[in-house]
mmCIF file of C-alpha atoms in Angstrom:
data_model
loop_
_atom_site.group_PDB
_atom_site.id
_atom_site.type_symbol
_atom_site.label_atom_id
_atom_site.label_comp_id
_atom_site.label_asym_id
_atom_site.label_seq_id
_atom_site.Cartn_x
_atom_site.Cartn_y
_atom_site.Cartn_z
ATOM 1 C CA PHE A 196 3.577 -25.974 71.210
ATOM 2 C CA ARG A 197 4.604 -26.995 74.699
ATOM 3 C CA MET A 198 4.942 -24.683 77.660
ATOM 4 C CA ARG A 199 7.889 -25.333 79.906
ATOM 5 C CA THR A 200 9.031 -24.114 83.286
ATOM 6 C CA ILE A 201 12.708 -24.045 84.138
ATOM 7 C CA ILE A 202 14.312 -24.873 87.452
ATOM 8 C CA VAL A 203 17.959 -24.367 88.370
ATOM 9 C CA ALA A 204 20.236 -25.075 91.346
ATOM 10 C CA CYS A 205 23.855 -23.480 91.555
ATOM 11 C CA SER A 206 27.297 -23.080 93.067
ATOM 12 C CA LEU A 207 25.677 -26.168 91.999
ATOM 13 C CA PHE A 208 22.722 -25.658 89.746
ATOM 14 C CA VAL A 209 20.089 -27.760 88.041
ATOM 15 C CA PHE A 210 17.493 -26.536 85.589
ATOM 16 C CA LEU A 211 14.536 -28.296 84.089
ATOM 17 C CA PHE A 212 11.631 -27.482 81.835
ATOM 18 C CA LEU A 213 8.071 -28.111 82.919
ATOM 19 C CA ALA A 214 6.058 -28.572 79.739
ATOM 20 C CA ARG A 215 2.620 -27.006 79.727
ATOM 21 C CA GLU A 216 -0.674 -28.473 78.704
ATOM 22 C CA SER A 217 -2.341 -26.842 75.691
ATOM 23 C CA GLY A 218 -4.088 -23.624 76.648
ATOM 24 C CA ALA A 219 -3.018 -21.288 79.418
ATOM 25 C CA ASP A 220 0.597 -20.481 80.245
ATOM 26 C CA VAL A 221 2.415 -21.981 83.212
ATOM 27 C CA THR A 222 1.836 -19.749 86.229
ATOM 28 C CA ARG A 223 3.498 -19.643 89.630
ATOM 29 C CA GLN A 224 1.391 -20.145 92.743
ATOM 30 C CA ASN A 225 2.774 -20.148 96.293
ATOM 31 C CA THR A 226 6.302 -20.287 97.704
ATOM 32 C CA VAL A 227 7.523 -21.398 101.131
ATOM 33 C CA PRO A 228 10.847 -19.611 101.786
ATOM 34 C CA ALA A 229 14.001 -21.295 103.045
ATOM 35 C CA THR A 230 14.010 -19.234 106.236
ATOM 36 C CA ASP A 231 10.943 -21.233 107.273
ATOM 37 C CA THR A 232 12.503 -24.592 106.430
ATOM 38 C CA GLU A 233 16.063 -24.505 107.775
ATOM 39 C CA ALA A 234 17.253 -27.657 109.554
ATOM 40 C CA SER A 235 20.440 -28.368 111.495
ATOM 41 C CA GLY A 236 21.598 -31.649 113.019
ATOM 42 C CA VAL A 237 18.464 -33.553 112.057
ATOM 43 C CA SER A 238 17.528 -36.097 109.394
ATOM 44 C CA THR A 239 14.042 -34.762 108.552
ATOM 45 C CA ALA A 240 12.355 -31.416 108.083
ATOM 46 C CA SER A 241 8.692 -30.671 107.355
ATOM 47 C CA TRP A 242 6.514 -27.656 106.673
ATOM 48 C CA SER A 243 3.089 -26.767 105.304
ATOM 49 C CA HIS A 244 2.647 -25.784 101.650
ATOM 50 C CA THR A 245 -0.670 -24.615 100.221
ATOM 51 C CA VAL A 246 -1.404 -25.620 96.623
ATOM 52 C CA ASN A 247 -4.202 -23.467 95.231
ATOM 53 C CA ALA A 248 -7.049 -24.955 93.251
ATOM 54 C CA GLY A 249 -6.366 -24.966 89.526
ATOM 55 C CA SER A 250 -5.656 -27.076 86.457
ATOM 56 C CA ASP A 251 -2.546 -29.179 85.737
ATOM 57 C CA LEU A 252 -0.834 -28.516 89.066
ATOM 58 C CA TYR A 253 2.824 -29.230 89.849
ATOM 59 C CA LEU A 254 4.904 -28.925 93.021
ATOM 60 C CA VAL A 255 8.683 -28.447 93.156
ATOM 61 C CA VAL A 256 10.923 -28.883 96.228
ATOM 62 C CA GLY A 257 14.566 -27.757 96.316
ATOM 63 C CA VAL A 258 17.066 -28.972 98.931
ATOM 64 C CA SER A 259 20.553 -27.551 99.573
ATOM 65 C CA THR A 260 23.179 -28.949 101.971
ATOM 66 C CA ASP A 261 26.594 -27.789 103.146
ATOM 67 C CA ILE A 262 28.061 -31.284 102.741
ATOM 68 C CA ASN A 263 30.935 -31.712 100.269
ATOM 69 C CA THR A 264 30.073 -35.326 99.496
ATOM 70 C CA ALA A 265 27.210 -36.771 97.474
ATOM 71 C CA THR A 266 24.593 -36.372 100.201
ATOM 72 C CA TYR A 267 21.026 -36.065 98.987
ATOM 73 C CA PRO A 268 17.586 -36.723 100.492
ATOM 74 C CA THR A 269 16.476 -40.349 100.536
ATOM 75 C CA GLY A 270 12.927 -39.162 99.958
ATOM 76 C CA VAL A 271 10.588 -36.173 99.769
ATOM 77 C CA THR A 272 6.825 -36.428 100.293
ATOM 78 C CA TYR A 273 3.839 -34.104 99.972
ATOM 79 C CA ASN A 274 0.688 -35.044 101.870
ATOM 80 C CA SER A 275 2.459 -38.390 102.577
ATOM 81 C CA VAL A 276 2.762 -39.101 98.812
ATOM 82 C CA ALA A 277 6.257 -39.643 97.401
ATOM 83 C CA MET A 278 7.692 -36.964 95.107
ATOM 84 C CA THR A 279 9.971 -37.780 92.152
ATOM 85 C CA ASN A 280 13.679 -36.972 92.254
ATOM 86 C CA ILE A 281 14.342 -34.772 89.214
ATOM 87 C CA ALA A 282 18.068 -34.146 89.571
ATOM 88 C CA ASN A 283 20.941 -34.245 92.052
ATOM 89 C CA GLN A 284 23.859 -31.947 91.355
ATOM 90 C CA ALA A 285 27.182 -33.733 91.910
ATOM 91 C CA PRO A 286 28.992 -31.814 94.658
ATOM 92 C CA ASN A 287 32.216 -29.919 94.382
ATOM 93 C CA THR A 288 33.805 -28.222 97.402
ATOM 94 C CA TRP A 289 30.785 -25.957 97.803
ATOM 95 C CA GLY A 290 27.954 -28.289 98.805
ATOM 96 C CA SER A 291 25.194 -30.248 97.056
ATOM 97 C CA THR A 292 21.717 -29.582 95.663
ATOM 98 C CA SER A 293 18.668 -31.750 94.928
ATOM 99 C CA VAL A 294 15.368 -30.993 93.149
ATOM 100 C CA TRP A 295 12.100 -32.980 93.436
ATOM 101 C CA GLY A 296 8.696 -32.716 91.706
ATOM 102 C CA LYS A 297 5.094 -33.927 92.041
ATOM 103 C CA THR A 298 2.346 -33.859 89.414
ATOM 104 C CA ASN A 299 -1.252 -33.292 90.506
ATOM 105 C CA PRO A 300 -0.441 -32.503 94.149
ATOM 106 C CA SER A 301 -3.347 -32.340 96.599
ATOM 107 C CA THR A 302 -4.843 -28.868 96.873
ATOM 108 C CA GLY A 303 -5.018 -27.008 100.142
ATOM 109 C CA ALA A 304 -2.477 -26.909 102.963
ATOM 110 C CA ASN A 305 -0.509 -30.149 103.234
ATOM 111 C CA THR A 306 2.816 -31.232 104.725
ATOM 112 C CA VAL A 307 6.064 -31.415 102.756
ATOM 113 C CA GLN A 308 8.680 -33.655 104.381
ATOM 114 C CA VAL A 309 12.348 -34.029 103.420
ATOM 115 C CA THR A 310 14.238 -37.069 104.752
ATOM 116 C CA PHE A 311 17.978 -37.828 104.831
ATOM 117 C CA ALA A 312 19.654 -41.088 105.840
ATOM 118 C CA ALA A 313 21.565 -39.297 108.626
ATOM 119 C CA ASN A 314 21.570 -35.930 110.403
ATOM 120 C CA GLN A 315 22.458 -32.980 108.156
ATOM 121 C CA THR A 316 22.435 -29.207 107.956
ATOM 122 C CA PHE A 317 20.189 -28.215 105.071
ATOM 123 C CA ALA A 318 17.613 -25.767 103.756
ATOM 124 C CA SER A 319 14.537 -26.858 101.807
ATOM 125 C CA ASN A 320 11.963 -24.904 99.861
ATOM 126 C CA SER A 321 8.753 -25.480 97.922
ATOM 127 C CA ILE A 322 6.967 -23.738 95.063
ATOM 128 C CA SER A 323 3.789 -24.699 93.210
ATOM 129 C CA PHE A 324 2.760 -24.102 89.592
ATOM 130 C CA ALA A 325 -0.381 -24.461 87.471
ATOM 131 C CA GLY A 326 -0.679 -25.241 83.752
ATOM 132 C CA VAL A 327 2.019 -27.952 83.686
ATOM 133 C CA ASN A 328 1.847 -31.006 81.402
ATOM 134 C CA GLN A 329 0.929 -33.925 83.655
ATOM 135 C CA SER A 330 2.227 -36.741 81.462
ATOM 136 C CA THR A 331 5.622 -35.149 80.673
ATOM 137 C CA PRO A 332 6.194 -32.384 83.202
ATOM 138 C CA THR A 333 9.982 -32.269 82.873
ATOM 139 C CA ALA A 334 11.053 -31.841 79.272
ATOM 140 C CA ASN A 335 14.716 -31.073 79.882
ATOM 141 C CA VAL A 336 17.211 -30.980 82.755
ATOM 142 C CA GLY A 337 20.538 -29.192 83.059
ATOM 143 C CA GLN A 338 23.037 -28.578 85.826
ATOM 144 C CA GLY A 339 26.472 -27.168 86.514
ATOM 145 C CA SER A 340 28.736 -25.596 89.101
ATOM 146 C CA ILE A 341 30.726 -22.490 89.893
ATOM 147 C CA GLY A 342 34.221 -23.167 88.660
ATOM 148 C CA SER A 343 36.082 -21.027 91.169
ATOM 149 C CA PHE A 344 35.345 -19.137 94.352
ATOM 150 C CA VAL A 345 36.793 -16.003 92.754
ATOM 151 C CA GLU A 346 33.747 -15.790 90.490
ATOM 152 C CA THR A 347 31.397 -12.935 91.369
ATOM 153 C CA ASN A 348 28.305 -13.849 89.381
ATOM 154 C CA ARG A 349 26.380 -16.665 87.793
ATOM 155 C CA ALA A 350 24.037 -16.064 84.851
ATOM 156 C CA LEU A 351 21.880 -18.836 83.454
ATOM 157 C CA ASN A 352 20.657 -18.289 79.897
ATOM 158 C CA ILE A 353 17.880 -20.795 79.287
ATOM 159 C CA THR A 354 16.205 -21.510 75.957
ATOM 160 C CA THR A 355 12.477 -20.884 76.328
ATOM 161 C CA VAL A 356 9.334 -19.920 74.469
ATOM 162 C CA SER A 357 6.805 -17.296 75.459
ATOM 163 C CA GLY A 358 4.746 -18.637 78.334
ATOM 164 C CA ASP A 359 7.506 -20.786 79.818
ATOM 165 C CA TYR A 360 8.425 -20.260 83.449
ATOM 166 C CA ALA A 361 12.019 -20.327 84.643
ATOM 167 C CA PHE A 362 13.047 -21.237 88.189
ATOM 168 C CA ALA A 363 16.610 -21.471 89.511
ATOM 169 C CA LEU A 364 18.131 -22.586 92.821
ATOM 170 C CA LEU A 365 21.634 -21.440 93.817
ATOM 171 C CA SER A 366 23.519 -23.184 96.647
ATOM 172 C CA MET A 367 26.909 -22.269 98.109
ATOM 173 C CA ASP A 368 28.805 -23.671 101.099
ATOM 174 C CA ASN A 369 29.732 -20.161 102.211
ATOM 175 C CA ASN A 370 28.048 -17.270 103.997
ATOM 176 C CA GLN A 371 27.246 -14.945 101.093
ATOM 177 C CA ALA A 372 23.662 -13.837 101.680
ATOM 178 C CA SER A 373 24.595 -10.348 102.878
ATOM 179 C CA PHE A 374 26.464 -9.833 99.583
ATOM 180 C CA LEU A 375 24.230 -11.926 97.311
ATOM 181 C CA GLY A 376 21.619 -10.415 95.037
ATOM 182 C CA VAL A 377 19.328 -11.654 92.283
ATOM 183 C CA THR A 378 20.099 -9.409 89.326
ATOM 184 C CA THR A 379 17.802 -10.998 86.735
ATOM 185 C CA GLY A 380 14.552 -12.578 87.887
ATOM 186 C CA SER A 381 12.505 -12.309 91.067
ATOM 187 C CA GLN A 382 13.833 -13.778 94.301
ATOM 188 C CA GLU A 383 11.710 -16.576 95.744
ATOM 189 C CA TRP A 384 13.714 -17.400 98.880
ATOM 190 C CA GLU A 385 17.081 -17.019 100.554
ATOM 191 C CA SER A 386 18.717 -18.619 103.570
ATOM 192 C CA ASP A 387 22.198 -18.402 105.067
ATOM 193 C CA ALA A 388 24.507 -18.842 108.070
ATOM 194 C CA PHE A 389 22.431 -21.187 110.210
ATOM 195 C CA GLY A 390 23.285 -24.343 112.131
ATOM 196 C CA GLY A 391 26.216 -23.078 114.178
ATOM 197 C CA GLY A 392 29.354 -23.565 112.073
ATOM 198 C CA SER A 393 27.401 -23.966 108.846
ATOM 199 C CA GLN A 394 27.987 -21.398 106.121
ATOM 200 C CA LEU A 395 25.352 -22.639 103.701
ATOM 201 C CA THR A 396 23.737 -19.988 101.530
ATOM 202 C CA THR A 397 20.869 -20.887 99.225
ATOM 203 C CA SER A 398 18.874 -18.564 96.996
ATOM 204 C CA ALA A 399 16.150 -19.212 94.431
ATOM 205 C CA ALA A 400 14.767 -17.012 91.685
ATOM 206 C CA SER A 401 12.117 -17.302 88.995
ATOM 207 C CA SER A 402 11.025 -15.503 85.868
ATOM 208 C CA ALA A 403 8.145 -15.793 83.418
ATOM 209 C CA ALA A 404 9.540 -16.206 79.898
ATOM 210 C CA SER A 405 8.589 -13.883 77.065
ATOM 211 C CA SER A 406 11.210 -14.707 74.411
ATOM 212 C CA THR A 407 13.523 -17.454 73.148
ATOM 213 C CA THR A 408 16.002 -16.896 76.001
ATOM 214 C CA THR A 409 15.245 -16.343 79.668
ATOM 215 C CA THR A 410 18.055 -15.269 82.000
ATOM 216 C CA ILE A 411 18.269 -15.798 85.743
ATOM 217 C CA ALA A 412 21.364 -14.348 87.389
ATOM 218 C CA TRP A 413 23.008 -13.603 90.721
ATOM 219 C CA ASP A 414 25.903 -11.343 91.744
ATOM 220 C CA TRP A 415 27.926 -11.596 94.944
ATOM 221 C CA THR A 416 31.078 -9.968 96.267
#
């Protein structure tokens, strides 16, 4: 029996399972919201994230840009240690999204840094978990995109087992935060309309799993 946590990123979305070690369920620790980590016209952004003491720790960083080309971070570090790129969602006309992870991150308050090859407008976020399998933390990865701007919702139905943890990151190259709501799951962060002409909106949600299917969903007008 393997515990897994799920991560998603959407207009472009990516989800992945974080497999648990035997014993306790995967649990969520701390989150640094996107409003604290917005960046415009720069190539790097950094912030402090506190990983609490615990067993089988794992750190996830999500990055959303308003660029309509394949523009992703060249690197993400935590406490000056490189994180692993989990998935990059191929962009459509609505922006791009990237997710990074780190097993056994240093406990306490340490610096997360996101680096691009050139100046960008982007929002980054971090969230830490405990109880994650350290040898195979990501058991599965999925991703997709909103097919049309006329859509008004996005629901992600993810196969899980009791004790899994689902996390999803939604990114849109449009100012939708005032109309955007997490309808299934608990919101972790949201950011929108920063960087002058930028219309990037990014929103993340999570949910502890209790059945074979865990849903994370958003609605917007």
